[in-house]
CSV table of C-alpha atoms and ligand atoms in Angstrom, one decimal:
chain,number,residue,atom,x,y,z
J,105,MET,CA,185.5,156.9,-29.8
J,106,ASP,CA,186.1,153.3,-31.0
J,107,ASP,CA,184.4,151.8,-27.9
J,108,PRO,CA,180.8,150.8,-28.2
J,109,SER,CA,178.4,153.1,-27.1
J,110,VAL,CA,177.2,152.2,-23.7
J,111,TRP,CA,173.6,152.4,-24.5
J,112,VAL,CA,174.1,150.0,-27.4
J,113,GLN,CA,176.0,147.6,-25.1
J,114,ARG,CA,173.2,147.8,-22.6
J,115,TYR,CA,170.4,147.0,-25.1
J,116,ALA,CA,172.0,144.8,-27.6
J,117,PRO,CA,171.4,141.6,-25.6
J,118,LEU,CA,167.5,142.1,-26.3
J,119,VAL,CA,168.1,141.7,-30.0
J,120,PRO,CA,166.8,138.2,-30.9
J,121,GLY,CA,168.8,135.8,-33.1
J,122,GLY,CA,169.1,137.2,-36.8
J,123,GLU,CA,170.6,139.8,-38.8
J,124,VAL,CA,171.5,143.2,-37.8
J,125,LEU,CA,171.8,146.2,-39.7
J,126,ASP,CA,174.4,148.8,-38.6
J,127,LEU,CA,173.0,152.2,-40.6
J,128,ALA,CA,175.7,154.7,-41.3
J,129,CYS,CA,178.2,152.3,-39.4
J,130,GLY,CA,181.4,154.4,-39.7
J,131,SER,CA,184.3,152.3,-38.8
J,132,GLY,CA,182.2,149.7,-37.4
J,133,ARG,CA,182.4,149.9,-33.7
J,134,HIS,CA,178.9,148.4,-33.2
J,135,SER,CA,179.3,146.1,-36.3
J,136,ARG,CA,181.8,144.4,-34.4
J,137,TYR,CA,180.1,144.4,-31.1
J,138,MET,CA,176.8,142.9,-32.7
J,139,GLN,CA,178.9,140.4,-34.4
J,140,ALA,CA,180.5,139.2,-31.3
J,141,LEU,CA,177.0,138.6,-29.9
J,142,GLY,CA,176.5,136.2,-32.8
J,143,HIS,CA,174.7,138.2,-35.4
J,144,LEU,CA,175.6,138.4,-39.1
J,145,VAL,CA,176.0,142.2,-39.4
J,146,VAL,CA,174.9,144.4,-42.5
J,147,ALA,CA,177.2,147.4,-42.1
J,148,VAL,CA,176.2,150.3,-44.4
J,149,ASP,CA,178.1,153.8,-44.9
J,150,ARG,CA,179.0,155.8,-48.0
J,151,ASP,CA,182.7,156.1,-46.8
J,152,PRO,CA,184.6,153.4,-48.3
J,153,GLN,CA,187.4,153.8,-45.9
J,154,ALA,CA,185.3,153.7,-43.0
J,155,LEU,CA,183.8,150.5,-44.7
J,156,ALA,CA,187.3,148.9,-44.8
J,157,ALA,CA,187.9,149.2,-41.3
J,158,ALA,CA,184.7,147.9,-40.5
J,159,ALA,CA,184.7,144.6,-42.7
J,160,GLY,CA,185.4,141.5,-40.8
J,161,ASP,CA,184.2,137.9,-40.3
J,162,GLY,CA,180.4,138.0,-39.8
J,163,ILE,CA,180.2,141.5,-41.3
J,164,VAL,CA,178.9,142.3,-44.5
J,165,THR,CA,179.8,145.7,-45.7
J,166,SER,CA,177.6,147.8,-48.1
J,167,GLU,CA,178.5,151.2,-49.8
J,168,ILE,CA,175.5,153.2,-50.1
J,169,ASP,CA,174.9,156.9,-50.2
J,170,LEU,CA,171.7,156.7,-48.1
J,171,GLU,CA,170.8,160.5,-49.0
J,172,GLY,CA,171.7,160.5,-52.6
J,173,GLU,CA,169.5,162.2,-55.3
J,174,GLY,CA,166.3,160.1,-55.5
J,175,ALA,CA,167.9,157.6,-53.0
J,176,ALA,CA,165.2,155.2,-51.8
J,177,TRP,CA,165.4,153.1,-48.7
J,178,PRO,CA,167.9,150.2,-50.0
J,179,PHE,CA,166.8,147.1,-48.0
J,180,GLY,CA,163.7,146.4,-49.7
J,181,PRO,CA,162.1,143.1,-48.3
J,182,LEU,CA,165.1,142.3,-46.0
J,183,ARG,CA,164.1,142.3,-42.4
J,184,PHE,CA,166.5,142.7,-39.4
J,185,ALA,CA,166.3,141.4,-35.9
J,186,GLY,CA,168.2,144.5,-34.8
J,187,ILE,CA,168.9,147.8,-36.2
J,188,VAL,CA,171.5,150.0,-34.7
J,189,VAL,CA,172.0,153.8,-35.5
J,190,THR,CA,174.3,156.0,-33.7
J,191,ASN,CA,175.3,159.6,-34.3
J,192,TYR,CA,173.4,159.7,-37.5
J,193,LEU,CA,170.1,161.3,-38.8
J,194,HIS,CA,168.4,161.5,-41.7
J,195,ARG,CA,164.6,161.8,-41.2
J,196,PRO,CA,163.6,160.6,-44.7
J,197,LEU,CA,164.9,157.2,-44.0
J,198,ILE,CA,163.1,156.5,-41.0
J,199,ALA,CA,159.8,155.1,-42.2
J,200,GLY,CA,161.8,152.6,-44.5
J,201,MET,CA,164.2,151.6,-41.4
J,202,LEU,CA,161.3,150.7,-39.4
J,203,GLY,CA,159.7,148.9,-42.1
J,204,SER,CA,162.8,146.7,-42.1
J,205,LEU,CA,162.5,145.5,-38.6
J,206,ALA,CA,161.6,142.1,-38.3
J,207,PRO,CA,158.7,140.9,-36.0
J,208,ASN,CA,160.1,141.2,-32.6
J,209,GLY,CA,163.0,143.1,-33.9
J,210,VAL,CA,164.8,145.6,-31.9
J,211,LEU,CA,165.6,149.1,-32.6
J,212,ILE,CA,168.7,150.7,-31.0
J,213,TYR,CA,169.3,154.6,-31.5
J,214,GLU,CA,171.2,157.2,-30.4
J,215,THR,CA,171.9,160.3,-31.7
J,216,PHE,CA,172.7,164.2,-30.8
J,217,ALA,CA,169.4,166.1,-30.0
J,218,ASP,CA,168.4,169.8,-29.8
J,219,GLY,CA,170.5,172.0,-27.5
J,220,ASN,CA,173.9,170.1,-28.7
J,221,ALA,CA,174.9,173.6,-30.3
J,222,ALA,CA,176.1,174.5,-26.8
J,223,PHE,CA,178.6,171.9,-26.9
J,224,GLY,CA,179.7,171.8,-30.3
J,225,LYS,CA,179.0,169.9,-33.6
J,226,PRO,CA,176.4,168.8,-34.9
J,227,SER,CA,174.5,172.2,-34.4
J,228,ASN,CA,172.5,172.0,-37.5
J,229,PRO,CA,168.8,171.4,-36.6
J,230,ASP,CA,168.7,168.9,-39.7
J,231,PHE,CA,170.9,166.6,-37.7
J,232,LEU,CA,169.3,167.1,-33.8
J,233,LEU,CA,166.4,165.2,-32.8
J,234,LYS,CA,163.7,167.4,-31.4
J,235,SER,CA,162.6,166.8,-28.0
J,236,GLY,CA,160.9,163.6,-27.5
J,237,GLU,CA,161.3,163.0,-31.3
J,238,LEU,CA,162.4,159.3,-31.0
J,239,LEU,CA,159.8,158.5,-28.4
J,240,ASP,CA,157.1,159.9,-30.7
J,241,ILE,CA,158.4,158.0,-33.7
J,242,ALA,CA,158.4,154.7,-31.5
J,243,ARG,CA,154.8,155.4,-30.5
J,244,GLN,CA,153.3,156.4,-33.9
J,245,ASN,CA,154.8,153.2,-35.4
J,246,GLY,CA,153.5,150.9,-32.8
J,247,LEU,CA,156.9,150.1,-31.3
J,248,ARG,CA,157.0,149.1,-27.6
J,249,VAL,CA,159.5,151.4,-25.8
J,250,ILE,CA,161.8,149.5,-23.5
J,251,ALA,CA,164.0,152.6,-22.5
J,252,PHE,CA,164.3,156.2,-23.7
J,253,GLU,CA,166.5,158.8,-22.3
J,254,ASP,CA,167.0,162.6,-23.4
J,255,GLY,CA,169.3,164.8,-21.9
J,256,VAL,CA,173.2,165.9,-21.4
J,257,VAL,CA,175.9,163.4,-21.2
J,258,ASN,CA,179.4,164.1,-20.1
J,259,THR,CA,181.2,160.9,-21.8
J,260,PRO,CA,182.4,160.2,-24.4
J,261,LYS,CA,182.3,164.2,-24.7
J,262,PRO,CA,179.6,166.6,-23.4
J,263,ALA,CA,176.6,166.7,-25.6
J,264,MET,CA,172.9,166.6,-25.7
J,265,VAL,CA,171.8,163.2,-26.8
J,266,GLN,CA,168.4,161.3,-27.2
J,267,ARG,CA,168.4,157.5,-27.2
J,268,ILE,CA,165.7,154.9,-27.3
J,269,CYS,CA,165.5,150.9,-27.3
J,270,ALA,CA,162.3,150.0,-28.5
J,271,VAL,CA,160.8,146.5,-30.0
J,272,LYS,CA,158.4,145.9,-32.8
J,273,GLU,CA,156.3,143.6,-30.8
J,274,GLU,CA,154.3,140.9,-31.9
J,275,PHE,CA,151.9,139.0,-30.0
J,276,PRO,CA,152.1,136.7,-28.0
J,277,ARG,CA,154.6,138.9,-26.5
J,278,GLU,CA,158.3,137.4,-26.3
J,279,ALA,CA,159.6,137.8,-22.7
J,280,ALA,CA,162.1,140.4,-23.1
J,281,LEU,CA,164.5,140.1,-20.1
J,282,LEU,CA,165.8,143.8,-19.1
J,283,PRO,CA,169.4,144.2,-18.4
J,284,PRO,CA,170.0,144.6,-14.7
J,285,ILE,CA,170.4,148.3,-13.5
Y,224,SAM,C1,179.4,160.5,-36.8
Y,224,SAM,S1,179.6,159.0,-37.9
Y,224,SAM,C2,178.9,157.7,-36.7
Y,224,SAM,C3,179.4,156.5,-37.0
Y,224,SAM,C4,178.7,155.3,-36.3
Y,224,SAM,N1,177.6,155.0,-36.3
Y,224,SAM,C5,179.2,155.3,-35.0
Y,224,SAM,O1,178.8,156.1,-34.2
Y,224,SAM,O2,180.5,155.0,-34.6
Y,224,SAM,C6,178.4,159.2,-39.1
Y,224,SAM,C7,178.6,158.3,-40.3
Y,224,SAM,O3,177.3,158.4,-41.1
Y,224,SAM,C8,178.0,158.3,-42.6
Y,224,SAM,N2,176.9,159.1,-43.5
Y,224,SAM,C9,176.9,160.3,-43.5
Y,224,SAM,N3,176.0,160.8,-44.6
Y,224,SAM,C10,175.9,159.4,-44.9
Y,224,SAM,C11,175.0,159.0,-46.3
Y,224,SAM,N4,174.5,159.9,-47.1
Y,224,SAM,N5,175.0,157.7,-46.7
Y,224,SAM,C12,175.5,157.0,-46.0
Y,224,SAM,N6,176.4,157.1,-45.0
Y,224,SAM,C13,176.5,158.3,-44.6
Y,224,SAM,C14,179.4,158.8,-42.5
Y,224,SAM,O4,180.1,158.4,-43.5
Y,224,SAM,C15,179.7,158.4,-41.0
Y,224,SAM,O5,180.6,157.2,-41.2
């Protein structure tokens, strides 16, 4: 589970230069991956042990309970060239998160979706994306969708997942070189 997600690996090269936010980073598999691509990474989680594992050169860790009572989006005016979220969903954060994408910033999001109960946890609908939800969020917020998938995967374990790569496009459009198939 320490290997970076193939989805993140595939679309990470589209993130322009600048800082990357790894939201609910866990032990930092994507923080390290994005740092290795040359980004300064802000790695956020509420779990101090996970953050200790995530910390490293070019990775600034921040212990925040993103869902605490009265919790507001913690990044105010900061803008990120990329935001990576995997295996985490707290819908009240989404508007603030998208507000923190810099112009031409890239969102890479992958988490469990409706139907995952057939495979195990999470099974609570609060933690499962509804059919097409990430696509709807991207479109409603004016992001250009580079790629979207919604279905069953077998690796790293059988699960129902949804995943998106989308750009907060500013004009004139920057040429985004798609990864080879
Ligand atoms: C399933 S792990 C995913 C970790 C990482 N994104 C990955 O895919 O490897 C979910 C993470 O969300 C973090 N988390 C859960 N609730 C949180 C909260 N209220 N505030 C901050 N982090 C939270 C957990 O501590 C955990 O590290």
